[in-house]
């Protein structure tokens, strides 16, 4: 969803008087609320992984009354193209996939070599067929400082000092995307010694790994895993001085908040889903076995992450230069 904001920004640049509504899962609404380009968010009332044909037809009939003149269908699934078709939206654009001919009437062929990044593929759907890819706008979420202060008050935490390090040690996809918790703890200890505060971000699913980081720091971090809403997490991340993160949704949020970001990649490919920010440094070893895109290391050694020591991350944090990329 963060990467999709680049598409939203381009649409508003080209059609400033247009209305832009986004159909999306309910959990993404806090992100859409932080995107000024979005006029309205519409909840997709579907259960993940199911066809829910009746619900899609019902939604399509409801959308028909809104009078949309164009739909951009970002997912490549058959089911995602049903509601725009039922809504009788005149122009329905998307990439070919899963026998969607007929449901879509502006079908594009995806050239993965020309469009290696997910964000490029999103932006391409806003262009005329054959049009060259323009400069891609960077996502920029708008944070609410007052909401962040209210969250800190609710958590019983004092207003932060000048420097805060945010750590995002989780990655829902699996262990092959997670830099070791003891490495995160070593980075935390170094910055704590420098007088920084360290905040641990994540959902309740990340609580086990944030507890492991806390154990390695004698409980000196503020553990926010499972303690905040997504809205609060966005606004609290905006208060950080720098962020160290695995390749995850929180990494993209930190980039879209223009935080100094160190992004650690393991089994995934930074050429496909990089953080879109000039203030991001990507750390990726590029071993012969990577990217494997597996949830767990198929070779059992996890060298793509274990061979990236904390000292490398700390050195990158000290480098305040903008626009750095590292492998």
PDB file of N, CA and C in Angstrom, residues 218-314:
ATOM      1  N   UNK A 218      18.813  -5.640  28.502  1.00  0.00           N
ATOM      2  CA  UNK A 218      18.411  -5.520  29.914  1.00  0.00           C
ATOM      3  C   UNK A 218      17.135  -4.689  30.078  1.00  0.00           C
ATOM      4  N   UNK A 219      16.235  -4.832  29.092  1.00  0.00           N
ATOM      5  CA  UNK A 219      14.939  -4.177  29.176  1.00  0.00           C
ATOM      6  C   UNK A 219      14.970  -2.673  29.063  1.00  0.00           C
ATOM      7  N   UNK A 220      15.971  -2.126  28.409  1.00  0.00           N
ATOM      8  CA  UNK A 220      16.125  -0.668  28.364  1.00  0.00           C
ATOM      9  C   UNK A 220      15.443  -0.009  27.163  1.00  0.00           C
ATOM     10  N   UNK A 221      14.799  -0.804  26.310  1.00  0.00           N
ATOM     11  CA  UNK A 221      14.101  -0.246  25.160  1.00  0.00           C
ATOM     12  C   UNK A 221      12.626  -0.044  25.489  1.00  0.00           C
ATOM     13  N   UNK A 222      11.953   0.752  24.688  1.00  0.00           N
ATOM     14  CA  UNK A 222      10.503   0.877  24.756  1.00  0.00           C
ATOM     15  C   UNK A 222       9.924  -0.109  23.758  1.00  0.00           C
ATOM     16  N   UNK A 223       9.307  -1.166  24.272  1.00  0.00           N
ATOM     17  CA  UNK A 223       8.787  -2.236  23.419  1.00  0.00           C
ATOM     18  C   UNK A 223       7.344  -1.912  23.042  1.00  0.00           C
ATOM     19  N   UNK A 224       7.139  -1.584  21.776  1.00  0.00           N
ATOM     20  CA  UNK A 224       5.821  -1.176  21.285  1.00  0.00           C
ATOM     21  C   UNK A 224       5.099  -2.290  20.544  1.00  0.00           C
ATOM     22  N   UNK A 225       5.706  -3.464  20.418  1.00  0.00           N
ATOM     23  CA  UNK A 225       5.103  -4.541  19.636  1.00  0.00           C
ATOM     24  C   UNK A 225       3.749  -4.939  20.224  1.00  0.00           C
ATOM     25  N   UNK A 226       2.717  -4.826  19.412  1.00  0.00           N
ATOM     26  CA  UNK A 226       1.384  -5.179  19.845  1.00  0.00           C
ATOM     27  C   UNK A 226       0.743  -4.177  20.780  1.00  0.00           C
ATOM     28  N   UNK A 227       1.426  -3.070  21.063  1.00  0.00           N
ATOM     29  CA  UNK A 227       0.921  -2.071  22.011  1.00  0.00           C
ATOM     30  C   UNK A 227       0.323  -0.849  21.320  1.00  0.00           C
ATOM     31  N   UNK A 228       0.416  -0.790  20.001  1.00  0.00           N
ATOM     32  CA  UNK A 228      -0.072   0.387  19.270  1.00  0.00           C
ATOM     33  C   UNK A 228      -0.962  -0.051  18.119  1.00  0.00           C
ATOM     34  N   UNK A 229      -1.802   0.847  17.686  1.00  0.00           N
ATOM     35  CA  UNK A 229      -2.500   0.669  16.427  1.00  0.00           C
ATOM     36  C   UNK A 229      -1.534   0.992  15.291  1.00  0.00           C
ATOM     37  N   UNK A 230      -1.911   0.642  14.068  1.00  0.00           N
ATOM     38  CA  UNK A 230      -1.064   0.981  12.932  1.00  0.00           C
ATOM     39  C   UNK A 230      -0.949   2.499  12.793  1.00  0.00           C
ATOM     40  N   UNK A 231      -2.046   3.210  13.050  1.00  0.00           N
ATOM     41  CA  UNK A 231      -2.008   4.669  13.004  1.00  0.00           C
ATOM     42  C   UNK A 231      -0.984   5.222  13.984  1.00  0.00           C
ATOM     43  N   UNK A 232      -0.991   4.705  15.215  1.00  0.00           N
ATOM     44  CA  UNK A 232      -0.032   5.169  16.219  1.00  0.00           C
ATOM     45  C   UNK A 232       1.389   4.806  15.826  1.00  0.00           C
ATOM     46  N   UNK A 233       1.578   3.615  15.255  1.00  0.00           N
ATOM     47  CA  UNK A 233       2.918   3.205  14.842  1.00  0.00           C
ATOM     48  C   UNK A 233       3.479   4.155  13.783  1.00  0.00           C
ATOM     49  N   UNK A 234       2.631   4.551  12.832  1.00  0.00           N
ATOM     50  CA  UNK A 234       3.072   5.500  11.806  1.00  0.00           C
ATOM     51  C   UNK A 234       3.512   6.808  12.451  1.00  0.00           C
ATOM     52  N   UNK A 235       2.683   7.319  13.348  1.00  0.00           N
ATOM     53  CA  UNK A 235       2.973   8.621  13.944  1.00  0.00           C
ATOM     54  C   UNK A 235       4.173   8.562  14.890  1.00  0.00           C
ATOM     55  N   UNK A 236       4.363   7.442  15.583  1.00  0.00           N
ATOM     56  CA  UNK A 236       5.525   7.298  16.458  1.00  0.00           C
ATOM     57  C   UNK A 236       6.810   7.124  15.650  1.00  0.00           C
ATOM     58  N   UNK A 237       6.737   6.386  14.543  1.00  0.00           N
ATOM     59  CA  UNK A 237       7.912   6.260  13.678  1.00  0.00           C
ATOM     60  C   UNK A 237       8.373   7.624  13.168  1.00  0.00           C
ATOM     61  N   UNK A 238       7.425   8.525  12.981  1.00  0.00           N
ATOM     62  CA  UNK A 238       7.778   9.864  12.504  1.00  0.00           C
ATOM     63  C   UNK A 238       8.590  10.642  13.526  1.00  0.00           C
ATOM     64  N   UNK A 239       8.561  10.232  14.795  1.00  0.00           N
ATOM     65  CA  UNK A 239       9.328  10.911  15.833  1.00  0.00           C
ATOM     66  C   UNK A 239      10.757  10.392  15.941  1.00  0.00           C
ATOM     67  N   UNK A 240      11.068   9.298  15.258  1.00  0.00           N
ATOM     68  CA  UNK A 240      12.404   8.712  15.382  1.00  0.00           C
ATOM     69  C   UNK A 240      13.431   9.520  14.599  1.00  0.00           C
ATOM     70  N   UNK A 241      14.675   9.395  15.040  1.00  0.00           N
ATOM     71  CA  UNK A 241      15.793  10.026  14.333  1.00  0.00           C
ATOM     72  C   UNK A 241      16.284   9.136  13.207  1.00  0.00           C
ATOM     73  N   UNK A 242      16.304   7.843  13.467  1.00  0.00           N
ATOM     74  CA  UNK A 242      16.763   6.862  12.482  1.00  0.00           C
ATOM     75  C   UNK A 242      16.053   5.539  12.761  1.00  0.00           C
ATOM     76  N   UNK A 243      16.007   4.699  11.730  1.00  0.00           N
ATOM     77  CA  UNK A 243      15.310   3.416  11.830  1.00  0.00           C
ATOM     78  C   UNK A 243      16.189   2.334  11.211  1.00  0.00           C
ATOM     79  N   UNK A 244      16.262   1.177  11.889  1.00  0.00           N
ATOM     80  CA  UNK A 244      16.885  -0.020  11.325  1.00  0.00           C
ATOM     81  C   UNK A 244      15.783  -1.054  11.187  1.00  0.00           C
ATOM     82  N   UNK A 245      15.638  -1.608   9.988  1.00  0.00           N
ATOM     83  CA  UNK A 245      14.500  -2.490   9.741  1.00  0.00           C
ATOM     84  C   UNK A 245      14.863  -3.612   8.788  1.00  0.00           C
ATOM     85  N   UNK A 246      14.199  -4.749   8.983  1.00  0.00           N
ATOM     86  CA  UNK A 246      14.177  -5.776   7.955  1.00  0.00           C
ATOM     87  C   UNK A 246      13.319  -5.284   6.795  1.00  0.00           C
ATOM     88  N   UNK A 247      13.327  -6.039   5.705  1.00  0.00           N
ATOM     89  CA  UNK A 247      12.436  -5.755   4.586  1.00  0.00           C
ATOM     90  C   UNK A 247      11.012  -6.097   5.019  1.00  0.00           C
ATOM     91  N   UNK A 248      10.241  -5.071   5.332  1.00  0.00           N
ATOM     92  CA  UNK A 248       8.902  -5.282   5.876  1.00  0.00           C
ATOM     93  C   UNK A 248       8.040  -4.063   5.564  1.00  0.00           C
ATOM     94  N   UNK A 249       6.768  -4.153   5.927  1.00  0.00           N
ATOM     95  CA  UNK A 249       5.892  -3.008   5.753  1.00  0.00           C
ATOM     96  C   UNK A 249       6.347  -1.806   6.542  1.00  0.00           C
ATOM     97  N   UNK A 250       6.835  -2.037   7.754  1.00  0.00           N
ATOM     98  CA  UNK A 250       7.318  -0.916   8.563  1.00  0.00           C
ATOM     99  C   UNK A 250       8.522  -0.237   7.924  1.00  0.00           C
ATOM    100  N   UNK A 251       9.332  -1.010   7.211  1.00  0.00           N
ATOM    101  CA  UNK A 251      10.470  -0.405   6.501  1.00  0.00           C
ATOM    102  C   UNK A 251       9.963   0.609   5.478  1.00  0.00           C
ATOM    103  N   UNK A 252       8.937   0.236   4.722  1.00  0.00           N
ATOM    104  CA  UNK A 252       8.402   1.145   3.705  1.00  0.00           C
ATOM    105  C   UNK A 252       7.733   2.351   4.349  1.00  0.00           C
ATOM    106  N   UNK A 253       7.108   2.149   5.501  1.00  0.00           N
ATOM    107  CA  UNK A 253       6.504   3.280   6.216  1.00  0.00           C
ATOM    108  C   UNK A 253       7.586   4.253   6.668  1.00  0.00           C
ATOM    109  N   UNK A 254       8.679   3.734   7.236  1.00  0.00           N
ATOM    110  CA  UNK A 254       9.778   4.602   7.678  1.00  0.00           C
ATOM    111  C   UNK A 254      10.346   5.389   6.508  1.00  0.00           C
ATOM    112  N   UNK A 255      10.491   4.741   5.352  1.00  0.00           N
ATOM    113  CA  UNK A 255      10.998   5.443   4.170  1.00  0.00           C
ATOM    114  C   UNK A 255      10.035   6.546   3.740  1.00  0.00           C
ATOM    115  N   UNK A 256       8.732   6.251   3.783  1.00  0.00           N
ATOM    116  CA  UNK A 256       7.729   7.231   3.363  1.00  0.00           C
ATOM    117  C   UNK A 256       7.583   8.366   4.363  1.00  0.00           C
ATOM    118  N   UNK A 257       8.111   8.194   5.570  1.00  0.00           N
ATOM    119  CA  UNK A 257       8.140   9.268   6.565  1.00  0.00           C
ATOM    120  C   UNK A 257       9.448  10.056   6.499  1.00  0.00           C
ATOM    121  N   UNK A 258      10.298   9.717   5.531  1.00  0.00           N
ATOM    122  CA  UNK A 258      11.576  10.404   5.314  1.00  0.00           C
ATOM    123  C   UNK A 258      12.498  10.291   6.518  1.00  0.00           C
ATOM    124  N   UNK A 259      12.466   9.111   7.165  1.00  0.00           N
ATOM    125  CA  UNK A 259      13.398   8.861   8.268  1.00  0.00           C
ATOM    126  C   UNK A 259      14.728   8.358   7.712  1.00  0.00           C
ATOM    127  N   UNK A 260      15.810   8.639   8.425  1.00  0.00           N
ATOM    128  CA  UNK A 260      17.098   8.000   8.104  1.00  0.00           C
ATOM    129  C   UNK A 260      16.898   6.503   8.312  1.00  0.00           C
ATOM    130  N   UNK A 261      17.126   5.710   7.274  1.00  0.00           N
ATOM    131  CA  UNK A 261      16.727   4.301   7.291  1.00  0.00           C
ATOM    132  C   UNK A 261      17.871   3.401   6.865  1.00  0.00           C
ATOM    133  N   UNK A 262      18.095   2.356   7.659  1.00  0.00           N
ATOM    134  CA  UNK A 262      18.998   1.266   7.284  1.00  0.00           C
ATOM    135  C   UNK A 262      18.115   0.045   7.060  1.00  0.00           C
ATOM    136  N   UNK A 263      18.053  -0.434   5.823  1.00  0.00           N
ATOM    137  CA  UNK A 263      17.187  -1.553   5.450  1.00  0.00           C
ATOM    138  C   UNK A 263      18.035  -2.791   5.200  1.00  0.00           C
ATOM    139  N   UNK A 264      17.779  -3.844   5.971  1.00  0.00           N
ATOM    140  CA  UNK A 264      18.559  -5.076   5.899  1.00  0.00           C
ATOM    141  C   UNK A 264      17.769  -6.126   5.117  1.00  0.00           C
ATOM    142  N   UNK A 265      18.360  -6.610   4.043  1.00  0.00           N
ATOM    143  CA  UNK A 265      17.694  -7.586   3.183  1.00  0.00           C
ATOM    144  C   UNK A 265      18.361  -8.959   3.299  1.00  0.00           C
ATOM    145  N   UNK A 266      17.532  -9.996   3.381  1.00  0.00           N
ATOM    146  CA  UNK A 266      18.019 -11.365   3.411  1.00  0.00           C
ATOM    147  C   UNK A 266      17.535 -12.138   2.205  1.00  0.00           C
ATOM    148  N   UNK A 267      16.399 -12.850   2.364  1.00  0.00           N
ATOM    149  CA  UNK A 267      15.919 -13.715   1.288  1.00  0.00           C
ATOM    150  C   UNK A 267      15.201 -12.970   0.173  1.00  0.00           C
ATOM    151  N   UNK A 268      14.882 -11.700   0.387  1.00  0.00           N
ATOM    152  CA  UNK A 268      14.158 -10.945  -0.629  1.00  0.00           C
ATOM    153  C   UNK A 268      15.120 -10.113  -1.481  1.00  0.00           C
ATOM    154  N   UNK A 269      14.555  -9.421  -2.477  1.00  0.00           N
ATOM    155  CA  UNK A 269      15.373  -8.746  -3.486  1.00  0.00           C
ATOM    156  C   UNK A 269      15.160  -7.233  -3.413  1.00  0.00           C
ATOM    157  N   UNK A 270      16.191  -6.470  -3.046  1.00  0.00           N
ATOM    158  CA  UNK A 270      16.035  -5.012  -2.975  1.00  0.00           C
ATOM    159  C   UNK A 270      15.818  -4.359  -4.332  1.00  0.00           C
ATOM    160  N   UNK A 271      16.066  -5.093  -5.406  1.00  0.00           N
ATOM    161  CA  UNK A 271      15.798  -4.542  -6.736  1.00  0.00           C
ATOM    162  C   UNK A 271      14.304  -4.579  -7.048  1.00  0.00           C
ATOM    163  N   UNK A 272      13.559  -5.374  -6.310  1.00  0.00           N
ATOM    164  CA  UNK A 272      12.124  -5.554  -6.562  1.00  0.00           C
ATOM    165  C   UNK A 272      11.281  -4.632  -5.688  1.00  0.00           C
ATOM    166  N   UNK A 273      11.603  -4.569  -4.407  1.00  0.00           N
ATOM    167  CA  UNK A 273      10.823  -3.741  -3.469  1.00  0.00           C
ATOM    168  C   UNK A 273      11.745  -2.911  -2.586  1.00  0.00           C
ATOM    169  N   UNK A 274      12.528  -1.994  -3.168  1.00  0.00           N
ATOM    170  CA  UNK A 274      13.416  -1.174  -2.342  1.00  0.00           C
ATOM    171  C   UNK A 274      12.637  -0.098  -1.602  1.00  0.00           C
ATOM    172  N   UNK A 275      13.166   0.397  -0.487  1.00  0.00           N
ATOM    173  CA  UNK A 275      12.564   1.574   0.140  1.00  0.00           C
ATOM    174  C   UNK A 275      12.770   2.781  -0.763  1.00  0.00           C
ATOM    175  N   UNK A 276      11.715   3.534  -0.986  1.00  0.00           N
ATOM    176  CA  UNK A 276      11.778   4.660  -1.924  1.00  0.00           C
ATOM    177  C   UNK A 276      12.080   5.935  -1.160  1.00  0.00           C
ATOM    178  N   UNK A 277      13.354   6.128  -0.880  1.00  0.00           N
ATOM    179  CA  UNK A 277      13.789   7.301  -0.146  1.00  0.00           C
ATOM    180  C   UNK A 277      15.271   7.525  -0.385  1.00  0.00           C
ATOM    181  N   UNK A 278      15.640   8.780  -0.583  1.00  0.00           N
ATOM    182  CA  UNK A 278      17.058   9.119  -0.730  1.00  0.00           C
ATOM    183  C   UNK A 278      17.808   8.986   0.574  1.00  0.00           C
ATOM    184  N   UNK A 279      17.089   8.845   1.689  1.00  0.00           N
ATOM    185  CA  UNK A 279      17.728   8.728   3.002  1.00  0.00           C
ATOM    186  C   UNK A 279      17.866   7.266   3.442  1.00  0.00           C
ATOM    187  N   UNK A 280      17.604   6.346   2.535  1.00  0.00           N
ATOM    188  CA  UNK A 280      17.683   4.918   2.872  1.00  0.00           C
ATOM    189  C   UNK A 280      19.004   4.321   2.403  1.00  0.00           C
ATOM    190  N   UNK A 281      19.594   3.510   3.257  1.00  0.00           N
ATOM    191  CA  UNK A 281      20.760   2.711   2.903  1.00  0.00           C
ATOM    192  C   UNK A 281      20.337   1.252   2.913  1.00  0.00           C
ATOM    193  N   UNK A 282      20.565   0.564   1.818  1.00  0.00           N
ATOM    194  CA  UNK A 282      20.227  -0.854   1.706  1.00  0.00           C
ATOM    195  C   UNK A 282      21.472  -1.679   1.975  1.00  0.00           C
ATOM    196  N   UNK A 283      21.348  -2.631   2.895  1.00  0.00           N
ATOM    197  CA  UNK A 283      22.427  -3.570   3.192  1.00  0.00           C
ATOM    198  C   UNK A 283      21.995  -4.952   2.706  1.00  0.00           C
ATOM    199  N   UNK A 284      22.733  -5.463   1.736  1.00  0.00           N
ATOM    200  CA  UNK A 284      22.368  -6.729   1.094  1.00  0.00           C
ATOM    201  C   UNK A 284      23.642  -7.360   0.561  1.00  0.00           C
ATOM    202  N   UNK A 285      23.919  -8.588   0.966  1.00  0.00           N
ATOM    203  CA  UNK A 285      25.178  -9.218   0.596  1.00  0.00           C
ATOM    204  C   UNK A 285      25.182  -9.732  -0.836  1.00  0.00           C
ATOM    205  N   UNK A 286      24.020 -10.042  -1.391  1.00  0.00           N
ATOM    206  CA  UNK A 286      23.973 -10.537  -2.762  1.00  0.00           C
ATOM    207  C   UNK A 286      24.709 -11.845  -2.947  1.00  0.00           C
ATOM    208  N   UNK A 287      24.548 -12.782  -2.017  1.00  0.00           N
ATOM    209  CA  UNK A 287      25.204 -14.091  -2.117  1.00  0.00           C
ATOM    210  C   UNK A 287      24.676 -14.874  -3.320  1.00  0.00           C
ATOM    211  N   UNK A 288      25.435 -15.864  -3.802  1.00  0.00           N
ATOM    212  CA  UNK A 288      24.962 -16.660  -4.941  1.00  0.00           C
ATOM    213  C   UNK A 288      23.617 -17.341  -4.688  1.00  0.00           C
ATOM    214  N   UNK A 289      23.303 -17.610  -3.419  1.00  0.00           N
ATOM    215  CA  UNK A 289      22.056 -18.303  -3.098  1.00  0.00           C
ATOM    216  C   UNK A 289      20.885 -17.347  -2.874  1.00  0.00           C
ATOM    217  N   UNK A 290      21.127 -16.056  -3.019  1.00  0.00           N
ATOM    218  CA  UNK A 290      20.058 -15.093  -2.747  1.00  0.00           C
ATOM    219  C   UNK A 290      19.848 -14.196  -3.970  1.00  0.00           C
ATOM    220  N   UNK A 291      18.645 -13.655  -4.127  1.00  0.00           N
ATOM    221  CA  UNK A 291      17.486 -13.859  -3.261  1.00  0.00           C
ATOM    222  C   UNK A 291      16.802 -15.195  -3.547  1.00  0.00           C
ATOM    223  N   UNK A 292      16.428 -15.894  -2.498  1.00  0.00           N
ATOM    224  CA  UNK A 292      15.750 -17.178  -2.665  1.00  0.00           C
ATOM    225  C   UNK A 292      14.243 -17.051  -2.486  1.00  0.00           C
ATOM    226  N   UNK A 293      13.809 -15.960  -1.851  1.00  0.00           N
ATOM    227  CA  UNK A 293      12.392 -15.677  -1.603  1.00  0.00           C
ATOM    228  C   UNK A 293      11.713 -16.754  -0.751  1.00  0.00           C
ATOM    229  N   UNK A 294      12.498 -17.470   0.036  1.00  0.00           N
ATOM    230  CA  UNK A 294      11.943 -18.501   0.906  1.00  0.00           C
ATOM    231  C   UNK A 294      11.656 -17.933   2.295  1.00  0.00           C
ATOM    232  N   UNK A 295      10.691 -18.544   2.988  1.00  0.00           N
ATOM    233  CA  UNK A 295      10.367 -18.120   4.353  1.00  0.00           C
ATOM    234  C   UNK A 295      11.468 -18.520   5.331  1.00  0.00           C
ATOM    235  N   UNK A 296      12.079 -19.668   5.093  1.00  0.00           N
ATOM    236  CA  UNK A 296      13.193 -20.147   5.910  1.00  0.00           C
ATOM    237  C   UNK A 296      14.353 -20.476   4.991  1.00  0.00           C
ATOM    238  N   UNK A 297      15.566 -20.323   5.501  1.00  0.00           N
ATOM    239  CA  UNK A 297      16.750 -20.571   4.677  1.00  0.00           C
ATOM    240  C   UNK A 297      16.763 -22.027   4.209  1.00  0.00           C
ATOM    241  N   UNK A 298      16.704 -22.291   2.896  1.00  0.00           N
ATOM    242  CA  UNK A 298      16.682 -23.679   2.417  1.00  0.00           C
ATOM    243  C   UNK A 298      18.004 -24.410   2.628  1.00  0.00           C
ATOM    244  N   UNK A 299      19.084 -23.644   2.866  1.00  0.00           N
ATOM    245  CA  UNK A 299      20.398 -24.252   3.095  1.00  0.00           C
ATOM    246  C   UNK A 299      20.741 -24.368   4.575  1.00  0.00           C
ATOM    247  N   UNK A 300      19.901 -23.753   5.418  1.00  0.00           N
ATOM    248  CA  UNK A 300      20.067 -23.906   6.861  1.00  0.00           C
ATOM    249  C   UNK A 300      21.121 -23.030   7.501  1.00  0.00           C
ATOM    250  N   UNK A 301      21.774 -22.126   6.735  1.00  0.00           N
ATOM    251  CA  UNK A 301      22.847 -21.328   7.353  1.00  0.00           C
ATOM    252  C   UNK A 301      22.490 -19.851   7.548  1.00  0.00           C
ATOM    253  N   UNK A 302      21.552 -19.332   6.790  1.00  0.00           N
ATOM    254  CA  UNK A 302      21.103 -17.941   6.887  1.00  0.00           C
ATOM    255  C   UNK A 302      22.267 -16.953   6.800  1.00  0.00           C
ATOM    256  N   UNK A 303      23.253 -17.286   5.960  1.00  0.00           N
ATOM    257  CA  UNK A 303      24.423 -16.424   5.834  1.00  0.00           C
ATOM    258  C   UNK A 303      24.081 -15.052   5.281  1.00  0.00           C
ATOM    259  N   UNK A 304      23.016 -14.944   4.482  1.00  0.00           N
ATOM    260  CA  UNK A 304      22.670 -13.651   3.892  1.00  0.00           C
ATOM    261  C   UNK A 304      22.379 -12.610   4.955  1.00  0.00           C
ATOM    262  N   UNK A 305      22.022 -13.063   6.166  1.00  0.00           N
ATOM    263  CA  UNK A 305      21.768 -12.142   7.271  1.00  0.00           C
ATOM    264  C   UNK A 305      22.836 -12.242   8.357  1.00  0.00           C
ATOM    265  N   UNK A 306      23.251 -13.454   8.680  1.00  0.00           N
ATOM    266  CA  UNK A 306      24.230 -13.616   9.753  1.00  0.00           C
ATOM    267  C   UNK A 306      25.599 -13.056   9.396  1.00  0.00           C
ATOM    268  N   UNK A 307      25.896 -12.970   8.094  1.00  0.00           N
ATOM    269  CA  UNK A 307      27.188 -12.425   7.677  1.00  0.00           C
ATOM    270  C   UNK A 307      27.162 -10.902   7.543  1.00  0.00           C
ATOM    271  N   UNK A 308      26.058 -10.280   7.954  1.00  0.00           N
ATOM    272  CA  UNK A 308      25.975  -8.817   8.050  1.00  0.00           C
ATOM    273  C   UNK A 308      26.069  -8.451   9.523  1.00  0.00           C
ATOM    274  N   UNK A 309      27.251  -8.131  10.047  1.00  0.00           N
ATOM    275  CA  UNK A 309      27.406  -7.896  11.480  1.00  0.00           C
ATOM    276  C   UNK A 309      26.846  -6.551  11.917  1.00  0.00           C
ATOM    277  N   UNK A 310      26.545  -6.403  13.193  1.00  0.00           N
ATOM    278  CA  UNK A 310      26.033  -5.121  13.707  1.00  0.00           C
ATOM    279  C   UNK A 310      26.950  -3.942  13.407  1.00  0.00           C
ATOM    280  N   UNK A 311      28.260  -4.177  13.355  1.00  0.00           N
ATOM    281  CA  UNK A 311      29.191  -3.081  13.084  1.00  0.00           C
ATOM    282  C   UNK A 311      28.898  -2.405  11.753  1.00  0.00           C
ATOM    283  N   UNK A 312      28.442  -3.166  10.770  1.00  0.00           N
ATOM    284  CA  UNK A 312      28.128  -2.596   9.454  1.00  0.00           C
ATOM    285  C   UNK A 312      26.921  -1.669   9.560  1.00  0.00           C
ATOM    286  N   UNK A 313      25.927  -2.082  10.336  1.00  0.00           N
ATOM    287  CA  UNK A 313      24.736  -1.251  10.519  1.00  0.00           C
ATOM    288  C   UNK A 313      25.093   0.012  11.297  1.00  0.00           C
ATOM    289  N   UNK A 314      25.900  -0.122  12.333  1.00  0.00           N
ATOM    290  CA  UNK A 314      26.291   1.042  13.120  1.00  0.00           C
ATOM    291  C   UNK A 314      27.096   2.031  12.280  1.00  0.00           C
TER     292      UNK A 314
END
